[in-house]
CSV table of C-alpha atoms in Angstrom, one decimal:
chain,number,residue,atom,x,y,z
U,1,MET,CA,3.2,25.4,-12.1
U,2,ILE,CA,6.6,26.5,-13.2
U,3,HIS,CA,9.3,24.0,-14.3
U,4,HIS,CA,12.6,24.1,-16.1
U,5,SER,CA,15.1,21.6,-17.2
U,6,LEU,CA,18.4,20.5,-15.5
U,7,VAL,CA,21.3,19.2,-17.5
U,8,PRO,CA,20.4,15.5,-18.1
U,9,GLN,CA,22.7,12.7,-16.9
U,10,ALA,CA,24.9,11.0,-19.4
U,11,PRO,CA,22.8,8.4,-21.3
U,12,ALA,CA,25.5,5.7,-20.9
U,13,LEU,CA,24.9,5.8,-17.1
U,14,ARG,CA,21.2,5.0,-17.6
U,15,LEU,CA,20.3,7.4,-14.7
U,16,PRO,CA,17.0,9.2,-14.4
U,17,VAL,CA,16.6,12.5,-16.3
U,18,ALA,CA,15.5,15.3,-14.0
U,19,GLN,CA,13.6,18.6,-14.2
U,20,ILE,CA,12.7,21.0,-11.5
U,21,ARG,CA,9.0,21.7,-10.9
U,22,GLN,CA,7.2,23.9,-8.4
U,23,VAL,CA,4.6,22.1,-6.3
U,24,PHE,CA,3.2,25.2,-4.6
U,25,GLN,CA,3.4,29.0,-4.8
U,26,PRO,CA,5.4,30.6,-2.0
U,27,ALA,CA,3.3,33.7,-2.1
U,28,ASP,CA,0.2,31.7,-1.2
U,29,VAL,CA,2.0,30.3,1.9
U,30,GLU,CA,3.3,33.8,2.9
U,31,ARG,CA,-0.3,35.2,2.8
U,32,LYS,CA,-1.6,32.3,4.9
U,33,LEU,CA,1.3,32.8,7.4
U,34,ALA,CA,0.7,36.6,7.6
U,35,ARG,CA,-3.0,36.0,8.4
U,36,LEU,CA,-2.1,33.6,11.2
U,37,GLN,CA,0.2,36.2,12.7
U,38,GLU,CA,-2.4,38.9,12.5
U,39,ALA,CA,-5.1,36.7,14.1
U,40,GLY,CA,-3.0,36.1,17.2
U,41,ASN,CA,-3.9,33.0,19.4
U,42,GLN,CA,-0.5,31.6,18.5
U,43,ARG,CA,-0.8,28.4,20.6
U,44,GLU,CA,-4.0,27.3,18.8
U,45,TYR,CA,-2.4,27.5,15.3
U,46,GLU,CA,1.2,26.6,16.3
U,47,THR,CA,1.2,23.4,14.2
U,48,LEU,CA,-0.2,25.2,11.2
U,49,ARG,CA,2.3,28.0,11.5
U,50,THR,CA,5.1,25.4,11.8
U,51,VAL,CA,3.9,23.8,8.5
U,52,TYR,CA,3.9,27.1,6.7
U,53,GLU,CA,7.4,28.0,7.9
U,54,ARG,CA,8.7,24.6,6.9
U,55,MET,CA,7.2,25.0,3.4
U,56,LEU,CA,8.9,28.4,3.0
U,57,GLU,CA,12.2,27.1,4.4
U,58,ARG,CA,12.3,24.1,2.0
U,59,GLY,CA,11.0,26.0,-0.9
U,60,PRO,CA,8.6,24.9,-3.7
U,61,GLU,CA,11.0,23.2,-6.1
U,62,ARG,CA,11.0,19.4,-6.3
U,63,PHE,CA,12.6,16.9,-8.7
U,64,GLN,CA,10.5,15.6,-11.6
U,65,VAL,CA,12.2,12.6,-12.9
U,66,LYS,CA,11.8,10.0,-15.6
U,67,PRO,CA,13.9,7.1,-16.9
U,68,SER,CA,16.7,7.9,-19.3
U,69,GLY,CA,15.5,5.2,-21.8
U,70,VAL,CA,12.9,2.6,-22.5
U,71,PRO,CA,15.4,-0.3,-22.4
U,72,ASP,CA,15.7,0.2,-18.6
U,73,MET,CA,12.5,-1.8,-18.3
U,74,ALA,CA,14.0,-5.0,-19.6
U,75,SER,CA,14.9,-6.4,-16.2
U,76,LEU,CA,11.4,-5.7,-14.8
U,77,TYR,CA,9.9,-8.1,-17.4
U,78,ASP,CA,12.2,-10.8,-16.1
U,79,GLN,CA,11.6,-10.0,-12.4
U,80,LEU,CA,7.8,-9.6,-12.7
U,81,PRO,CA,6.7,-12.0,-15.5
U,82,ASN,CA,3.0,-12.0,-14.4
U,83,PHE,CA,2.9,-8.2,-14.7
U,84,THR,CA,3.6,-8.0,-18.5
U,85,GLU,CA,0.4,-6.2,-19.4
U,86,VAL,CA,1.0,-3.6,-16.7
U,87,LEU,CA,4.6,-3.1,-17.7
U,88,ASP,CA,3.5,-2.7,-21.4
U,89,ASP,CA,1.3,0.1,-20.4
U,90,VAL,CA,4.1,1.8,-18.4
U,91,LYS,CA,6.5,1.3,-21.2
U,92,ARG,CA,4.2,3.1,-23.6
U,93,HIS,CA,4.1,6.1,-21.3
U,94,VAL,CA,7.9,6.0,-20.9
U,95,ALA,CA,8.3,6.0,-24.7
U,96,LEU,CA,6.1,9.1,-25.0
U,97,ALA,CA,8.3,11.0,-22.6
U,98,GLN,CA,11.6,10.1,-24.3
U,99,ASP,CA,13.5,12.7,-26.4
U,100,SER,CA,11.3,15.5,-25.1
U,101,ARG,CA,11.0,18.0,-22.3
U,102,ASP,CA,7.7,16.5,-21.2
U,103,GLY,CA,7.4,14.9,-17.9
U,104,LEU,CA,6.3,11.3,-17.5
U,105,GLU,CA,2.6,10.9,-17.2
U,106,VAL,CA,1.2,7.5,-16.2
U,107,THR,CA,-2.6,6.9,-16.2
U,108,PRO,CA,-3.7,5.9,-12.7
U,109,MET,CA,-3.8,2.1,-12.5
U,110,LEU,CA,-5.7,-0.5,-10.5
U,111,LEU,CA,-4.0,-3.8,-9.9
U,112,LEU,CA,-6.6,-6.5,-9.3
U,113,GLY,CA,-5.6,-9.9,-7.9
U,114,PRO,CA,-5.4,-12.2,-4.9
U,115,PRO,CA,-3.2,-11.3,-1.9
U,116,GLY,CA,0.5,-12.1,-2.1
U,117,ILE,CA,1.1,-12.1,-5.9
U,118,GLY,CA,3.4,-9.1,-5.8
U,119,LYS,CA,1.2,-6.0,-6.4
U,120,THR,CA,3.0,-3.8,-3.8
U,121,HIS,CA,6.4,-5.4,-4.9
U,122,PHE,CA,5.6,-4.2,-8.4
U,123,ALA,CA,5.0,-0.7,-7.2
U,124,ARG,CA,8.4,-0.6,-5.4
U,125,HIS,CA,10.1,-1.7,-8.6
U,126,LEU,CA,8.3,0.9,-10.6
U,127,ALA,CA,9.4,3.6,-8.2
U,128,GLU,CA,13.0,2.5,-8.6
U,129,LEU,CA,12.6,2.4,-12.4
U,130,LEU,CA,11.3,6.0,-12.4
U,131,GLY,CA,14.0,7.2,-10.0
U,132,THR,CA,11.3,8.7,-7.7
U,133,GLY,CA,10.1,7.9,-4.2
U,134,MET,CA,7.2,5.7,-3.2
U,135,ASN,CA,4.6,6.3,-0.5
U,136,LEU,CA,2.3,3.6,0.7
U,137,VAL,CA,-1.2,4.3,2.0
U,138,SER,CA,-3.0,1.3,3.4
U,139,MET,CA,-6.8,1.8,3.1
U,140,SER,CA,-7.6,-1.3,5.2
U,141,SER,CA,-6.4,0.7,8.3
U,142,MET,CA,-8.1,4.0,7.4
U,143,THR,CA,-10.6,5.2,9.9
U,144,ALA,CA,-11.4,8.7,8.5
U,145,GLY,CA,-11.6,10.3,5.1
U,146,TRP,CA,-8.9,12.8,5.8
U,147,LEU,CA,-5.9,10.5,5.6
U,148,LEU,CA,-5.3,11.4,2.0
U,149,SER,CA,-6.6,15.0,2.0
U,150,GLY,CA,-5.7,16.2,5.5
U,151,SER,CA,-8.1,17.4,8.3
U,152,SER,CA,-9.2,20.9,9.1
U,153,SER,CA,-6.8,22.8,11.4
U,154,GLN,CA,-9.9,23.6,13.5
U,155,TRP,CA,-9.9,20.0,14.8
U,156,LYS,CA,-7.8,18.8,17.7
U,157,GLY,CA,-4.9,16.7,16.5
U,158,ALA,CA,-5.4,17.8,12.9
U,159,ARG,CA,-2.5,17.3,10.4
U,160,PRO,CA,-1.8,17.4,6.7
U,161,GLY,CA,-2.7,14.4,4.5
U,162,LYS,CA,-0.5,11.8,2.8
U,163,VAL,CA,-0.5,13.6,-0.5
U,164,PHE,CA,0.6,16.9,1.0
U,165,GLU,CA,3.4,15.1,3.0
U,166,ALA,CA,4.6,13.3,-0.1
U,167,LEU,CA,4.9,16.5,-2.1
U,168,VAL,CA,5.9,19.0,0.5
U,169,ASP,CA,8.1,16.9,2.7
U,170,GLY,CA,9.4,14.7,-0.1
U,171,GLU,CA,12.0,15.3,-2.8
U,172,TYR,CA,9.9,14.6,-5.9
U,173,ALA,CA,7.1,16.3,-7.8
U,174,ASN,CA,6.1,12.9,-9.2
U,175,PRO,CA,6.2,10.4,-6.5
U,176,VAL,CA,4.6,7.0,-6.8
U,177,ILE,CA,1.7,6.8,-4.3
U,178,VAL,CA,0.3,3.4,-3.7
U,179,VAL,CA,-3.2,3.2,-2.3
U,180,ASP,CA,-3.2,-0.4,-1.1
U,181,GLU,CA,-6.3,-2.5,-0.7
U,182,ILE,CA,-8.6,0.3,-1.9
U,183,ASP,CA,-11.5,-2.1,-1.9
U,184,LYS,CA,-11.3,-2.3,1.9
U,185,ALA,CA,-11.7,1.4,2.6
U,186,ALA,CA,-14.3,2.0,5.3
U,187,CYS,CA,-16.9,4.5,4.2
U,188,ASP,CA,-19.8,6.2,6.0
U,189,ALA,CA,-22.0,9.2,5.4
U,190,GLN,CA,-19.8,11.6,7.2
U,191,TYR,CA,-16.3,10.6,6.0
U,192,ASP,CA,-15.5,9.1,2.6
U,193,PRO,CA,-11.9,7.8,2.5
U,194,LEU,CA,-11.9,7.8,-1.3
U,195,GLY,CA,-13.5,11.3,-1.6
U,196,ALA,CA,-10.1,13.0,-2.3
U,197,LEU,CA,-9.3,10.6,-5.1
U,198,TYR,CA,-12.1,11.9,-7.3
U,199,GLY,CA,-10.1,15.1,-7.9
U,200,LEU,CA,-6.6,13.7,-7.4
U,201,LEU,CA,-7.0,11.1,-10.2
U,202,GLU,CA,-8.0,13.8,-12.7
U,203,HIS,CA,-5.0,15.6,-14.2
U,204,ASP,CA,-6.6,19.0,-14.5
U,205,THR,CA,-8.1,19.2,-11.0
U,206,ALA,CA,-5.0,17.6,-9.4
U,207,GLN,CA,-3.0,20.7,-10.5
U,208,CYS,CA,-4.7,22.7,-7.7
U,209,PHE,CA,-5.3,20.1,-5.0
U,210,THR,CA,-6.0,21.7,-1.7
U,211,ASP,CA,-5.1,19.9,1.5
U,212,GLU,CA,-7.8,20.6,4.1
U,213,PHE,CA,-5.2,21.3,6.9
U,214,ALA,CA,-2.8,23.7,5.1
U,215,GLU,CA,-5.4,25.2,2.7
U,216,VAL,CA,-2.7,25.9,0.1
U,217,ALA,CA,-3.0,24.8,-3.5
U,218,ILE,CA,-0.6,21.9,-4.3
U,219,ASP,CA,0.3,20.6,-7.7
U,220,ALA,CA,-0.4,16.9,-7.4
U,221,SER,CA,-0.9,16.4,-11.2
U,222,GLN,CA,2.4,14.6,-11.6
U,223,VAL,CA,1.8,12.0,-8.9
U,224,ILE,CA,1.9,8.4,-10.3
U,225,TRP,CA,-1.1,6.6,-8.7
U,226,ILE,CA,-1.1,2.8,-8.2
U,227,THR,CA,-4.1,1.3,-6.4
U,228,THR,CA,-4.4,-2.4,-5.5
U,229,ALA,CA,-7.5,-4.5,-4.7
U,230,ASN,CA,-8.6,-8.1,-4.3
U,231,ASP,CA,-12.1,-7.3,-5.5
U,232,GLU,CA,-13.3,-4.4,-7.6
U,233,ARG,CA,-16.9,-4.7,-6.5
U,234,GLY,CA,-16.2,-2.5,-3.4
U,235,ILE,CA,-14.8,0.3,-5.5
U,236,PRO,CA,-17.1,3.1,-6.6
U,237,GLU,CA,-17.7,3.2,-10.4
U,238,PRO,CA,-16.5,6.9,-10.7
U,239,ILE,CA,-13.1,5.8,-9.2
U,240,LEU,CA,-12.8,2.8,-11.5
U,241,ASN,CA,-13.6,5.0,-14.5
U,242,ARG,CA,-10.5,7.2,-13.7
U,243,MET,CA,-8.1,4.3,-13.8
U,244,ASN,CA,-6.7,1.6,-16.1
U,245,VAL,CA,-7.7,-1.7,-14.6
U,246,PHE,CA,-5.4,-4.7,-14.8
U,247,ALA,CA,-6.3,-8.2,-13.7
U,248,VAL,CA,-3.0,-9.6,-12.4
U,249,GLU,CA,-3.0,-13.4,-12.6
U,250,ALA,CA,-1.1,-15.6,-10.3
U,251,PRO,CA,2.2,-16.6,-12.0
U,252,THR,CA,2.4,-19.9,-13.9
U,253,LEU,CA,4.7,-22.5,-12.4
U,254,GLU,CA,7.5,-21.5,-14.8
U,255,GLN,CA,7.0,-17.8,-14.0
U,256,ALA,CA,7.1,-18.6,-10.3
U,257,ARG,CA,10.4,-20.4,-10.8
U,258,THR,CA,11.7,-17.4,-12.6
U,259,ILE,CA,10.6,-15.1,-9.8
U,260,ALA,CA,12.2,-17.4,-7.2
U,261,ARG,CA,15.5,-17.5,-9.1
U,262,ASN,CA,15.6,-13.8,-9.5
U,263,LEU,CA,14.8,-13.3,-5.8
U,264,TYR,CA,17.5,-15.8,-4.8
U,265,GLN,CA,20.1,-14.0,-6.9
U,266,GLY,CA,18.9,-10.6,-5.8
U,267,ILE,CA,19.1,-11.4,-2.0
U,268,ARG,CA,22.5,-13.1,-2.5
U,269,ALA,CA,23.9,-10.1,-4.4
U,270,GLY,CA,22.6,-7.6,-1.9
U,271,HIS,CA,24.5,-9.1,1.1
U,272,ASP,CA,28.2,-9.6,1.7
U,273,TRP,CA,27.4,-13.1,3.1
U,274,GLY,CA,26.0,-13.9,-0.4
U,275,ARG,CA,29.5,-14.6,-1.7
U,276,LEU,CA,29.6,-17.7,0.6
U,277,LEU,CA,26.6,-19.2,-1.1
U,278,ASP,CA,26.1,-20.8,-4.5
U,279,PRO,CA,25.3,-18.3,-7.3
U,280,GLU,CA,22.5,-20.6,-8.6
U,281,PRO,CA,19.7,-22.3,-6.6
U,282,LEU,CA,19.0,-26.1,-7.0
U,283,ASP,CA,16.1,-27.1,-9.2
U,284,ASP,CA,14.2,-28.8,-6.4
U,285,VAL,CA,14.6,-25.7,-4.3
U,286,LEU,CA,13.0,-23.6,-7.1
U,287,ASP,CA,10.3,-26.2,-7.4
U,288,GLN,CA,9.5,-25.8,-3.7
U,289,LEU,CA,9.6,-22.0,-3.8
U,290,ALA,CA,7.4,-21.9,-6.8
U,291,GLN,CA,4.6,-23.3,-4.7
U,292,MET,CA,4.6,-20.2,-2.5
U,293,ALA,CA,3.2,-16.7,-3.0
U,294,PRO,CA,5.9,-14.3,-4.0
U,295,ARG,CA,5.7,-12.4,-0.7
U,296,GLU,CA,6.5,-15.8,1.1
U,297,MET,CA,9.4,-16.6,-1.1
U,298,ARG,CA,11.7,-14.0,0.5
U,299,ARG,CA,11.0,-15.2,4.0
U,300,ALA,CA,11.6,-18.8,3.0
U,301,LEU,CA,14.9,-18.0,1.2
U,302,MET,CA,16.2,-16.0,4.2
U,303,THR,CA,15.5,-19.1,6.4
U,304,GLY,CA,17.1,-21.3,3.8
U,305,PHE,CA,20.2,-19.2,3.6
U,306,GLY,CA,20.6,-19.1,7.3
U,307,ASN,CA,20.2,-22.8,7.7
U,308,ALA,CA,22.8,-23.5,5.0
U,309,ARG,CA,25.3,-21.2,6.7
U,310,LEU,CA,24.6,-22.8,10.1
U,311,ASP,CA,25.5,-26.2,8.5
U,312,HIS,CA,28.6,-24.6,6.9
U,313,ARG,CA,27.3,-25.3,3.4
U,314,THR,CA,27.4,-23.2,0.3
U,315,THR,CA,24.3,-24.9,-1.1
U,316,VAL,CA,20.7,-24.2,0.0
U,317,GLU,CA,18.7,-27.4,0.1
U,318,VAL,CA,15.0,-28.1,0.2
U,319,ALA,CA,15.4,-29.2,3.8
U,320,ASP,CA,16.7,-25.7,4.7
U,321,LEU,CA,13.4,-24.1,3.7
U,322,PRO,CA,10.7,-23.6,6.4
U,323,ARG,CA,8.7,-26.7,7.1
U,324,SER,CA,5.5,-24.7,7.2
U,325,ALA,CA,6.1,-23.8,3.5
U,326,ALA,CA,6.1,-27.4,2.3
U,327,GLY,CA,3.1,-28.6,0.4
U,328,LYS,CA,1.0,-25.4,0.8
U,329,GLY,CA,0.1,-25.3,-2.9
U,330,ARG,CA,-2.4,-22.5,-2.4
U,331,MET,CA,-1.3,-20.1,-5.1
U,332,GLY,CA,-3.7,-21.3,-7.7
U,333,PHE,CA,-1.2,-21.3,-10.5
U,334,VAL,CA,-2.2,-20.7,-14.1
U,335,GLN,CA,-1.5,-23.8,-16.1
């Protein structure tokens, strides 16, 4: 696919560097649209025709972005201390793309670990780092194999798949697509929810990915794939072989305290009411938060902030945190 450079942002601003890349060929869409018009039966193919017209109206060019410098990742190491190995891998790919016209290529990754340790949270931070969008596909709720690859326009209620939507309806040629809980994908002899991934996770075949609904070649080779799972035993070996597999440990107690402090400061800084609260949390509050899964920390903090304000205090105390969070101790911390 064709791509050319834009004028990069000033390095001092630490903004993403962008190129423009074509994610499909308009001539392919025009041919498909012409055939629909020749075939008649407009009502039957109304949805498909609308998709083709939207593609031509939006055009094929999308932003392909990458960080302006490797040092941008420093804050992520602080915010996600138990993802150091994963971040090291991303950092190597970012370094390769620096000072060159090459786009950022990240080997598809599988994040293995218990629920609630921040796997999806990591993906969101990575999308922010790269300056691109993020699309979440939950495999635990999938009931058919066409959610990723689309369903044939011959079927009632057919529509494009998530990959097509991310690239055609989105703004980026290299979005982060998170396939969440890939080990829970339901699979039977007729529909394989993971079938599309065999080609999408390979750079060469992903360049000409064809959505079954639109039947137009899409360049999905720049997509950054992150999959998550609690147990790798339910994942087919050919899929595992296409990814870098990282076992993400539960944070140590000290790492959990760091996560809690960063979350406290981040929530406070992100709201105007934060100026009415102390800039630093109390040690015993951090100790209590450190006993929770990262996904529970935010909910507990929001409750704590609210209770402190109801009592007209600037300090969040342990008593302000939800009672249900006390003494759970179920994170299984690494000592």
